[in-house]
C-alpha atoms as a printed R data frame, in Angstrom:
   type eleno elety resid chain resno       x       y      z
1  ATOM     1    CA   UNK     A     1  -6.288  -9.866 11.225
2  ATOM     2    CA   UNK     A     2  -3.108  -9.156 10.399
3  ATOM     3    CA   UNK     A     3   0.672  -9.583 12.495
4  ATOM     4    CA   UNK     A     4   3.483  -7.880 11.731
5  ATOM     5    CA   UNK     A     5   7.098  -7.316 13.537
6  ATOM     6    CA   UNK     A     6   9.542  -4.915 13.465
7  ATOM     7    CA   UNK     A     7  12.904  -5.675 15.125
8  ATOM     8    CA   UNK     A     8  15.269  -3.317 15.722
9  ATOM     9    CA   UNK     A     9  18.925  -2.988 15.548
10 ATOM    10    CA   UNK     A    10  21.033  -0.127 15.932
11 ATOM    11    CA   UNK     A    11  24.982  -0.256 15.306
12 ATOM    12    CA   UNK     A    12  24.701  -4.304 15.182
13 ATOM    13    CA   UNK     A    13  22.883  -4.402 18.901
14 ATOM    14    CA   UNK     A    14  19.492  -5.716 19.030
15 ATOM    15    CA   UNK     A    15  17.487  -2.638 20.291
16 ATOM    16    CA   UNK     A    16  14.347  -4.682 20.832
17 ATOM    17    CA   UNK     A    17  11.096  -5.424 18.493
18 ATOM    18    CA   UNK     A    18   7.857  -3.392 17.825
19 ATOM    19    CA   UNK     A    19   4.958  -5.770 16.880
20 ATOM    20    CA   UNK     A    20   1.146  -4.218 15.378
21 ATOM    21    CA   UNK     A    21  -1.276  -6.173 14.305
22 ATOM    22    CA   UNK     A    22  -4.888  -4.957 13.227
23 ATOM    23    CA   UNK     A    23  -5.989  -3.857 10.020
24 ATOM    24    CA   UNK     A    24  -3.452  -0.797  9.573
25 ATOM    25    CA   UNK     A    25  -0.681  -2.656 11.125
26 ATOM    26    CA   UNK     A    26   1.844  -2.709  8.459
27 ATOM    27    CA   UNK     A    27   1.117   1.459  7.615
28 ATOM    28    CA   UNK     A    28   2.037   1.812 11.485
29 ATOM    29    CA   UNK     A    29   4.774  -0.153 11.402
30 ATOM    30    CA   UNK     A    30   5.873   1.478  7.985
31 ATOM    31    CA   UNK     A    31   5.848   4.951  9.505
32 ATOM    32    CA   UNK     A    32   7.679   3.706 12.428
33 ATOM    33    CA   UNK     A    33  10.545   2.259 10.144
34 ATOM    34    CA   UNK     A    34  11.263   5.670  8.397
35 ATOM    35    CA   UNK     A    35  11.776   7.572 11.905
36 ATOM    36    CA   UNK     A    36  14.505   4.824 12.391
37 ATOM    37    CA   UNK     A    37  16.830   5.749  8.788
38 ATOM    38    CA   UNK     A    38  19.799   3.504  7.823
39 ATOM    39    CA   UNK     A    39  22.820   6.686  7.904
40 ATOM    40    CA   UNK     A    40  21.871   6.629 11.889
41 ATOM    41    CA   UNK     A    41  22.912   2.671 12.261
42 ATOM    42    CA   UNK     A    42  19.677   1.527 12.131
43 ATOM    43    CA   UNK     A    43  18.592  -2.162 10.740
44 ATOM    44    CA   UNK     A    44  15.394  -3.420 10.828
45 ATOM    45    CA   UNK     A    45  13.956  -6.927  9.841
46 ATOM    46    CA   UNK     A    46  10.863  -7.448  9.380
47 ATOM    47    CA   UNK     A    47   8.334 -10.038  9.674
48 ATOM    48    CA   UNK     A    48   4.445 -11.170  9.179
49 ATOM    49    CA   UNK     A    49   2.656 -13.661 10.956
50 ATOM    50    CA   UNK     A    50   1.798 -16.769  9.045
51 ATOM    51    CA   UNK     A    51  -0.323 -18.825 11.889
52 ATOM    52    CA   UNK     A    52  -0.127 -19.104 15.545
53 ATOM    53    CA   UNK     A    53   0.796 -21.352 18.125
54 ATOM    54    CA   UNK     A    54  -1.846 -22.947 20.248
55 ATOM    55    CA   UNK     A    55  -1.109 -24.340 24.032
56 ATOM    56    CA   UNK     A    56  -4.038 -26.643 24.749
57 ATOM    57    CA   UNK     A    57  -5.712 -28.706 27.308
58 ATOM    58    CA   UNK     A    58  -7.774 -31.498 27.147
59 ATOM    59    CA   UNK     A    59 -10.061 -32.369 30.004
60 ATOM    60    CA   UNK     A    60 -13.648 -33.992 30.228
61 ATOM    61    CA   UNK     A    61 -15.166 -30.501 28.880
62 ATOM    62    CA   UNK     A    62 -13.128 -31.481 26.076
63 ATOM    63    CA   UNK     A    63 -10.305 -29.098 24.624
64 ATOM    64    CA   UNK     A    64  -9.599 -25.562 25.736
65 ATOM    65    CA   UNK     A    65  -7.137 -22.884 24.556
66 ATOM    66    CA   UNK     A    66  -4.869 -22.053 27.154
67 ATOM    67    CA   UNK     A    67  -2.953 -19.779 24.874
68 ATOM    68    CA   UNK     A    68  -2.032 -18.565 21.575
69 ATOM    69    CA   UNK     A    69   0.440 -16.217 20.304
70 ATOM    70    CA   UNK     A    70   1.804 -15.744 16.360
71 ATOM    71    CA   UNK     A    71   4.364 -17.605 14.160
72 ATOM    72    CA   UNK     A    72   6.526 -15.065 12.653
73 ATOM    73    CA   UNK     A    73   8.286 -15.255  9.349
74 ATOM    74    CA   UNK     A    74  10.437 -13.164  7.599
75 ATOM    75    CA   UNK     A    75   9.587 -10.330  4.769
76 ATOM    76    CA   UNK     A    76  10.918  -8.195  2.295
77 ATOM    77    CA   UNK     A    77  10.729  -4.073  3.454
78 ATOM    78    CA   UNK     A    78   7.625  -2.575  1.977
């Protein structure tokens, strides 16, 4: 499945971040980007997931996922 992040700045603040993931993640985020247009101070980075982090634990069941969330990197704009 695929990650993807938006984050959003707006006159050089950090507004925040928008993350999708699913199979039309990047069209949603895509759509989302062009409601958000450079003249009105936007800037946007964007980023894709290339693997996640794992928190584990190891008992005598043996290991167990206690969590997982994505490793980001940056992309060009579509």
């Amino acid at each position: 499945m695929s990650h993807y992040r938006l984050i959003i700045h707006c006159h050089d603040q950090r507004w925040g971040q928008f993350d999708s993931e699913g199979p039309q993640a990047r069209e949603h985020l895509i759509a989302l980007a062009a409601r958000l247009p450079d003249a009105d101070g936007f800037r946007l980075q964007w980023q894709q997931a290339i693997g996640e982090q794992r928190l584990l634990h190891s008992g005598p069941d043996g290991l167990k996922v206690l969590s997982s969330e994505p490793v980001y990197r940056d992309m060009p704009a579509p």
